[in-house]
Every structure is written in C-alpha cells, then in structure tokens.
mmCIF file of C-alpha atoms in Angstrom:
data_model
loop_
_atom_site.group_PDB
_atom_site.id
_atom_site.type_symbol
_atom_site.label_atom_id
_atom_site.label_comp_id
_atom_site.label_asym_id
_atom_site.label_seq_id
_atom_site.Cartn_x
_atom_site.Cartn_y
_atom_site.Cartn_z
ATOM 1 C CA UNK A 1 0.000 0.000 0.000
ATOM 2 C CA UNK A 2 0.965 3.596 -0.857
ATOM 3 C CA UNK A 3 2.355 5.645 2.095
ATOM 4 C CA UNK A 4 3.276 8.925 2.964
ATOM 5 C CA UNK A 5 5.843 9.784 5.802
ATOM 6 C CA UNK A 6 6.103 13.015 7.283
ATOM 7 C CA UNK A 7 8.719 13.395 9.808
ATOM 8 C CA UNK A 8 7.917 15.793 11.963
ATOM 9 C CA UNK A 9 4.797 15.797 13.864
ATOM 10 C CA UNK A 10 5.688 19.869 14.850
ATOM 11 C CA UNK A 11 8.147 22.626 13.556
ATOM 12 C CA UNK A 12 8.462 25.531 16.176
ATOM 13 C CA UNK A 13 10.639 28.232 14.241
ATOM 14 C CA UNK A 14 10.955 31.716 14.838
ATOM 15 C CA UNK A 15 9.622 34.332 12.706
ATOM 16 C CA UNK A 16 11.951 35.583 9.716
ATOM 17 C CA UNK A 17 14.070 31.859 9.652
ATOM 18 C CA UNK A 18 14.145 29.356 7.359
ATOM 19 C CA UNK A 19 11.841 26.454 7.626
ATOM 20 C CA UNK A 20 11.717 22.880 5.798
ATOM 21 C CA UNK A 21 9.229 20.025 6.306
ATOM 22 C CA UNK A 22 10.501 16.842 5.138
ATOM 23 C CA UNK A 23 7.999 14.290 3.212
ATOM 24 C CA UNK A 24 8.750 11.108 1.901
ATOM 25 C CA UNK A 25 6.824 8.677 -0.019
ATOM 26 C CA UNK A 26 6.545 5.023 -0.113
ATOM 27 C CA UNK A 27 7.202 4.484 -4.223
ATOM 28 C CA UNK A 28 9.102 5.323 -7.465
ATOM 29 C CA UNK A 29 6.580 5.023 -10.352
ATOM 30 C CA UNK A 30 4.852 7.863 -11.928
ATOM 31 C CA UNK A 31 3.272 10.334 -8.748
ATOM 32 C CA UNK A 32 1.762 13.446 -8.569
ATOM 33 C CA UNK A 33 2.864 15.383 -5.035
ATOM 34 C CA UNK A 34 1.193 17.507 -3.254
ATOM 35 C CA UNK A 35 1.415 20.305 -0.261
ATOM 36 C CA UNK A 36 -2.030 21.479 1.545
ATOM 37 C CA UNK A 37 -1.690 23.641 4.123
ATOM 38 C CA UNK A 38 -4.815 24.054 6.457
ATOM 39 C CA UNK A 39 -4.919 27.057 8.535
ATOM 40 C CA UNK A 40 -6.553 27.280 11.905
ATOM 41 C CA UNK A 41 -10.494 27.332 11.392
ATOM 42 C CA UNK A 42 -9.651 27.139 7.707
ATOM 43 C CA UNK A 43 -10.201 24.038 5.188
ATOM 44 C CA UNK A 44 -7.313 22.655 3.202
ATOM 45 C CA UNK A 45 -6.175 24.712 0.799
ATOM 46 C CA UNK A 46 -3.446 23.486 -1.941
ATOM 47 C CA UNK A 47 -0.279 25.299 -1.616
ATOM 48 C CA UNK A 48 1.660 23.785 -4.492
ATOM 49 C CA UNK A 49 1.887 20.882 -6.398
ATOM 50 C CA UNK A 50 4.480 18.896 -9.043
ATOM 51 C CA UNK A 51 2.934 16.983 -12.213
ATOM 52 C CA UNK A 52 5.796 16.778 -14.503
ATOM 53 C CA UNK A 53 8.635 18.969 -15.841
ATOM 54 C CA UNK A 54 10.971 20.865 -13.732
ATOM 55 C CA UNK A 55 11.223 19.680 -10.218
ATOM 56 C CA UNK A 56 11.223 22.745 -8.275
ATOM 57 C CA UNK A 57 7.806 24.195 -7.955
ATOM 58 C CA UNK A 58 6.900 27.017 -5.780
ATOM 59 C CA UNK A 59 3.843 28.772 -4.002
ATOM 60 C CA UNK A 60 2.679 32.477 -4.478
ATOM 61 C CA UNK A 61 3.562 33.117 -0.952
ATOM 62 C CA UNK A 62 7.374 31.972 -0.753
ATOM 63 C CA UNK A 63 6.900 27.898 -0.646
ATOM 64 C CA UNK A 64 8.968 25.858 -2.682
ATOM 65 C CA UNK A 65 9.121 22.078 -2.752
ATOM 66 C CA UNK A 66 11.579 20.050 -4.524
ATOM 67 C CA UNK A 67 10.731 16.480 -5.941
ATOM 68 C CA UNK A 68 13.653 13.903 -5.735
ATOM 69 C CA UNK A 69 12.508 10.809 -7.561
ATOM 70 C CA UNK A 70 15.580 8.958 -6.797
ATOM 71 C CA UNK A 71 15.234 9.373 -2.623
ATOM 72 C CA UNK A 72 11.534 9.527 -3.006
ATOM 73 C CA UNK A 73 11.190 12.952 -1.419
ATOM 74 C CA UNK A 74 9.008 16.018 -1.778
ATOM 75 C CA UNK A 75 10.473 18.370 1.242
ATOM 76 C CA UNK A 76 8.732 21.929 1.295
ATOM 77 C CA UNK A 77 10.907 25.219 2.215
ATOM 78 C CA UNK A 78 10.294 28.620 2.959
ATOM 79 C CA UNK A 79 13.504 30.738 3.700
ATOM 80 C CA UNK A 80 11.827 33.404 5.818
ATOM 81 C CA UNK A 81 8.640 32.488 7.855
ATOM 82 C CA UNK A 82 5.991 34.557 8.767
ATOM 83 C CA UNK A 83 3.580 34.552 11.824
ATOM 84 C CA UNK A 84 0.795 34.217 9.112
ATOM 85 C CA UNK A 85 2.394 30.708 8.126
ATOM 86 C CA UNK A 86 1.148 29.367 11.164
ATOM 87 C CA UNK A 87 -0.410 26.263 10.235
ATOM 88 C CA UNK A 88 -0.756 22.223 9.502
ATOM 89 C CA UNK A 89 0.631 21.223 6.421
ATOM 90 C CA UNK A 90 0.193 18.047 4.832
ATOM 91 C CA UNK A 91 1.984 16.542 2.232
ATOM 92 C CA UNK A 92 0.074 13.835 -0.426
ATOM 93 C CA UNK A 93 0.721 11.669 -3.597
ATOM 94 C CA UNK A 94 -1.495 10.265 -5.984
ATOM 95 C CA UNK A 95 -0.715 7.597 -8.344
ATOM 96 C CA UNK A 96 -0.946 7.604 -11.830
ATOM 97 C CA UNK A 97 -2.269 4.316 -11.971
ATOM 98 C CA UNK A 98 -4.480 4.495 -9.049
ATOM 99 C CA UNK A 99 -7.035 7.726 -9.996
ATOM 100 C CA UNK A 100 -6.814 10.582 -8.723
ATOM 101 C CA UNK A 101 -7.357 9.837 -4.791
ATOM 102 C CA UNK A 102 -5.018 11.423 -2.414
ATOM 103 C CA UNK A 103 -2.779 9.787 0.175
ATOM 104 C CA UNK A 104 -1.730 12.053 2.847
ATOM 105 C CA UNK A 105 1.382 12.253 5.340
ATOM 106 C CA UNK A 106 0.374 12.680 9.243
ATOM 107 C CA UNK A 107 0.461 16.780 8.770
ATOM 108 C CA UNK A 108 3.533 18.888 10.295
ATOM 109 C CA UNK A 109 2.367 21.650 12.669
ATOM 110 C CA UNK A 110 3.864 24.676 12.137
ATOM 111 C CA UNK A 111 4.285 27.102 15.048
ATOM 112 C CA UNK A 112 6.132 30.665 13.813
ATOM 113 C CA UNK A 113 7.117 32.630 16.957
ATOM 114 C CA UNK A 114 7.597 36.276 16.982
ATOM 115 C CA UNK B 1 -17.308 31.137 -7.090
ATOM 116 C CA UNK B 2 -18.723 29.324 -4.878
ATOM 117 C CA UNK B 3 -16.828 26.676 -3.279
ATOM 118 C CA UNK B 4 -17.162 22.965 -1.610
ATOM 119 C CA UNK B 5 -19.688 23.285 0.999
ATOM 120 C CA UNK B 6 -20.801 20.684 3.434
ATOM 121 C CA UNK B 7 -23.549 20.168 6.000
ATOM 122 C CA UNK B 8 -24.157 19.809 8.747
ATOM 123 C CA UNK B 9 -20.613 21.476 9.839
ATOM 124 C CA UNK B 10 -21.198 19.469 13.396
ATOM 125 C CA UNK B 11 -22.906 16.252 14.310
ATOM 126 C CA UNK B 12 -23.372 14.828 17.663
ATOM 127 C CA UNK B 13 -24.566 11.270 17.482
ATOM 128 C CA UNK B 14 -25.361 8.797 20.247
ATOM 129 C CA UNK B 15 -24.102 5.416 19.600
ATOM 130 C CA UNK B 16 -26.366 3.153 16.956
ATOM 131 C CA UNK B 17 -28.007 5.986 15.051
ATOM 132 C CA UNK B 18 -27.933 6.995 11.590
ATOM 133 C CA UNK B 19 -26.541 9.412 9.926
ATOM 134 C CA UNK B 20 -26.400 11.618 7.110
ATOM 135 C CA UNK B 21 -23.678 14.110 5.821
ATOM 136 C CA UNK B 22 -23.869 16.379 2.485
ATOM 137 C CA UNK B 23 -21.891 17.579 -0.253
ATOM 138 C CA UNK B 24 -22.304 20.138 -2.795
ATOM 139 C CA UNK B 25 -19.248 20.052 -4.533
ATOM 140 C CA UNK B 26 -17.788 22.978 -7.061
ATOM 141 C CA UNK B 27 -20.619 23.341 -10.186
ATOM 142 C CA UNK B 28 -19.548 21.668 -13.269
ATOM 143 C CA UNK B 29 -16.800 19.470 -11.123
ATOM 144 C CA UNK B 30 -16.685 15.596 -12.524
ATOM 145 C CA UNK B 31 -14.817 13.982 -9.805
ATOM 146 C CA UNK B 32 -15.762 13.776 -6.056
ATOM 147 C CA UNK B 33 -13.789 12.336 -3.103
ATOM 148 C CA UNK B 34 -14.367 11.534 0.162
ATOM 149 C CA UNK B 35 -12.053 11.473 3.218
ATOM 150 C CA UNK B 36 -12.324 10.827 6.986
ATOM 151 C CA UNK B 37 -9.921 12.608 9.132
ATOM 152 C CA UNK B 38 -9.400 11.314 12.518
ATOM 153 C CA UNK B 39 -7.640 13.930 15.534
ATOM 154 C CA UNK B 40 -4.504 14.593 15.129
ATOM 155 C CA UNK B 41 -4.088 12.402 11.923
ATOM 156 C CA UNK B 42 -4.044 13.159 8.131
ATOM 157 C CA UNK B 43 -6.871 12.567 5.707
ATOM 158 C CA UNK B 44 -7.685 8.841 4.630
ATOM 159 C CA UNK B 45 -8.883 8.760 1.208
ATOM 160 C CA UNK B 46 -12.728 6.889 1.286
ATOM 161 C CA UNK B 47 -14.375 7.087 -1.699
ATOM 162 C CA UNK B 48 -14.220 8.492 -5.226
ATOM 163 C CA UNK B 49 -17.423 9.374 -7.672
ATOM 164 C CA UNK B 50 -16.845 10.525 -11.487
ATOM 165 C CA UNK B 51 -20.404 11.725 -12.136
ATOM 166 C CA UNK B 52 -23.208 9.491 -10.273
ATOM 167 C CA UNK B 53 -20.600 6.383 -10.650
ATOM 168 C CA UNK B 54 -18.820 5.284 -7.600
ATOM 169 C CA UNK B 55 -15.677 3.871 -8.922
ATOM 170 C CA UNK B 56 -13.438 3.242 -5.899
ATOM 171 C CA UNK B 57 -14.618 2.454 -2.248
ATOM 172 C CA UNK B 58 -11.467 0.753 -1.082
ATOM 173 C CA UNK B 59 -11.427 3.121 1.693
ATOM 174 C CA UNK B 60 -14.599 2.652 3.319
ATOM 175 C CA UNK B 61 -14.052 0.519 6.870
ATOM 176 C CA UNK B 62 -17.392 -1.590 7.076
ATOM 177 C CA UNK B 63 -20.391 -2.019 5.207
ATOM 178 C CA UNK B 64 -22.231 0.719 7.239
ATOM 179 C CA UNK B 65 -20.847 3.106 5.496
ATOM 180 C CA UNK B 66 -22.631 3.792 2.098
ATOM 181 C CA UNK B 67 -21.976 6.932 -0.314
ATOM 182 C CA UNK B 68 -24.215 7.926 -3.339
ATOM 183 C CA UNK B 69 -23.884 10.663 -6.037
ATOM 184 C CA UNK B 70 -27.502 9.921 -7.872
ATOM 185 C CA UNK B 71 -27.609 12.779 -9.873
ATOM 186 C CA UNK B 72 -23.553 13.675 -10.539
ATOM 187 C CA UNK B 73 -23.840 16.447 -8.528
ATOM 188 C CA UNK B 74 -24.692 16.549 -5.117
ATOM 189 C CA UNK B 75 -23.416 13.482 -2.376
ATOM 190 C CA UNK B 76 -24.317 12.600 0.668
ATOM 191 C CA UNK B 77 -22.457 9.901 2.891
ATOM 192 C CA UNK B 78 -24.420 8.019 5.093
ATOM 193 C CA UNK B 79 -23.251 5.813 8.360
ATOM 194 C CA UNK B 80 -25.110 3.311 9.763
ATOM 195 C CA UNK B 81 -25.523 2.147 13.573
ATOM 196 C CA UNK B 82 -22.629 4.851 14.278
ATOM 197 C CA UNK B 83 -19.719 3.454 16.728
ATOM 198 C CA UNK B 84 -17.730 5.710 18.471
ATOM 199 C CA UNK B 85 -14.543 5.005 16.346
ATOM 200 C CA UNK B 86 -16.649 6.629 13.931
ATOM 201 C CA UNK B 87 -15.642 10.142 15.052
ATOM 202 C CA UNK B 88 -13.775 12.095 12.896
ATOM 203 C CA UNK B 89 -13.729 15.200 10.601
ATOM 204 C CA UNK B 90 -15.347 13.694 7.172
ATOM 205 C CA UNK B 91 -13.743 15.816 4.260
ATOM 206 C CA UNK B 92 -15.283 16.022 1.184
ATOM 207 C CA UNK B 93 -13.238 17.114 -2.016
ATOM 208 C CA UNK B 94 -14.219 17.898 -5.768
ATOM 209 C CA UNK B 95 -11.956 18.338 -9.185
ATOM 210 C CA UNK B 96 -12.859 19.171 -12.373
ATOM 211 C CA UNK B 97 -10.624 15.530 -14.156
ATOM 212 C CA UNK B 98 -8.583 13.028 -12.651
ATOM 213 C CA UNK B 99 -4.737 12.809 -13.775
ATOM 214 C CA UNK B 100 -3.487 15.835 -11.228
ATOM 215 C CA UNK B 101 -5.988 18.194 -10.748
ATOM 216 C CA UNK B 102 -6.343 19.755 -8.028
ATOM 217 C CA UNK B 103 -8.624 18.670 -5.435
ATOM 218 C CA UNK B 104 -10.776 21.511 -3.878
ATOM 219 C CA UNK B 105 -12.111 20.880 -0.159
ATOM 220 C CA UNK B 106 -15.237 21.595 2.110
ATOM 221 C CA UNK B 107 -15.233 22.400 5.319
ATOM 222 C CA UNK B 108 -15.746 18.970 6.625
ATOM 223 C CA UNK B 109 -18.329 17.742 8.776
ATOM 224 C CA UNK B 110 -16.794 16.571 12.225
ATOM 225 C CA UNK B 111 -19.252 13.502 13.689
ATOM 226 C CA UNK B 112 -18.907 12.842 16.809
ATOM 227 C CA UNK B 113 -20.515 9.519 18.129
ATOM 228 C CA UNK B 114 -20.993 9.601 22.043
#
C-alpha cells in the first residue's frame, strides 16, 4: 500500500528563519505530489503541487518544494517564515495508476514565533 | 465562485443511530472524493465518484458506510448504527478531471458519536 511519511509531527521556528518540512513517499513510479496547508479554522487549501517537468515548484507566498525521484522525497521550504504561516501542512501523492485519490502524510504543525 | 460546501458542519450522534452528511461540490466538477480525518491524523482517502458512478470504495471501513452521487452532482455519505470510532472530521473534495488536478475541499463535517 501507498504511504506517505512526514517526519515531523511539529516545527516551532521563529519568525523571519528558514523552515523545511521533510515528506517522503513510499514508491518510485509515476506520482503526482502535493502540499495542503490548512490554517486554523480554515479548510485545506493546496499550496503547491508537481505533475511533470521541472522539479522545483513554488507557491505564491514563498513555498517551494523540490521532488527527488531517486530518494523519493518532496520536502517543502520557505527561507523566511511569517507569523501568518502558522499552520498544519500536509503533504500527499497520488498515483498515476491508481485515480486521482489522495494519500496524505500525518500533517507537520507549524508554530512561527515572533 | 462558490466553493465545496458541506452540511451539517457538526454532528453529535449517540451510539447506533444513523446518519447523514452532504456535499455540494464545485458546479460543473466531474470527480468527487471523500475522506475521513481522525484527531490529530491526516486525511484517509474513502471514496471516489466521477459523475453518479462510484468507482473506488477501497477506503470505506465496514459495510455501514454507504456513499451515493444519484444525480452527478450533489453526495451525501451516510453511516449506519454509528460506533464511536466513527468520530472524525469527514472531508469532502471535488476536481474538475482526474490525472493531477487539483482537489478543492469543504469544510468537513466533524461527527462525533458519544
């Protein structure tokens, strides 16, 4: 069975640094990856996503994830934080072969401090 | 537009009863998911419609739980003789095709089954 690992459960980082949540999936054949990011109250909302072609793709607000077929990874960076990015992001693959239905990672809690 | 909208946003249940949640996905959207989202825990995919056909329930845990899409627009998900496990945050997703698209999401409906 597909599976999606995020590694952190929480990310406490102070506002203005760097942040990266790590996500790793469970196979190498043909994926789509996702980020949603769900603020608080809020409904998921996609942040950014890779089909195909170049594997950096970014976000309108500063995101950028980076998909590395050959360590199965789809880590998400921002290099300065702000208190508005305080939020649970989740991380999820489809398969090509399966449809279109989502697998998601556990969600990363982000906590920016001021 | 409008977006994914769900109802009711809260349920209480007591144990053994019946019930009913609803979703109007996006107008015009072909493809409808549903998820479950227990606390603290990422979004397990349930079921997938493409118009009023329900081609994947893999993810539904028991045979009381029963999705239709009659008319290819509206859904409504539907839990039998309710068990407390059966609380969660029920998601419900539409896109427009299947191969990548994003996946726009409703509120949810969180159950909870006393």
């Amino acid at each position: 069975a597909q599976s999606v690992t995020q590694l952190d459960s929480q990310v406490p980082v102070f506002e203005e640094a760097p942040v990266e949540l790590r996500c790793n999936y469970s196979s190498s054949v043909s994926v789509y990856l996702f980020w949603y990011v769900q603020y608080p109250n809020q409904g998921l909302q996609l942040l950014l996503k890779y089909l195909s072609g170049s594997t950096l793709v970014e976000s309108i607000n500063g995101f950028e994830a980076e998909f590395n077929k050959s360590q199965t990874s789809f880590h998400l960076r921002k290099p300065s934080v702000h208190i508005s990015d305080t939020a649970e992001y989740f991380c999820a693959v489809s398969y090509k072969a399966a449809g279109n239905k989502l697998t998601f990672g556990g969600g990363t809690r982000v906590l920016v401090k001021p | 537009g409008a977006g994914v909208s769900q109802s009711p946003r809260y349920k209480v249940a007591k144990r053994g009863q019946d019930v009913a949640l609803r979703c109007d996905p996006i107008s015009g959207h072909v493809s409808l998911f549903w998820y479950q989202q227990a606390l603290g825990q990422g979004p397990e995919f349930l079921t997938y419609f493409q118009n009023e056909a329900q081609l994947d329930k893999s993810g539904l845990p028991s045979d009381r739980f029963f999705a239709e899409r009659p008319e290819g627009s509206v859904s409504t998900l539907k839990i039998q003789r309710t068990q407390q496990e059966d609380s969660a945050v029920y998601l419900c997703a539409s896109s427009l095709e299947i191969a990548g698209d994003t996946q726009y999401f409703g509120p949810g409906t969180r159950l909870t089954v006393l």
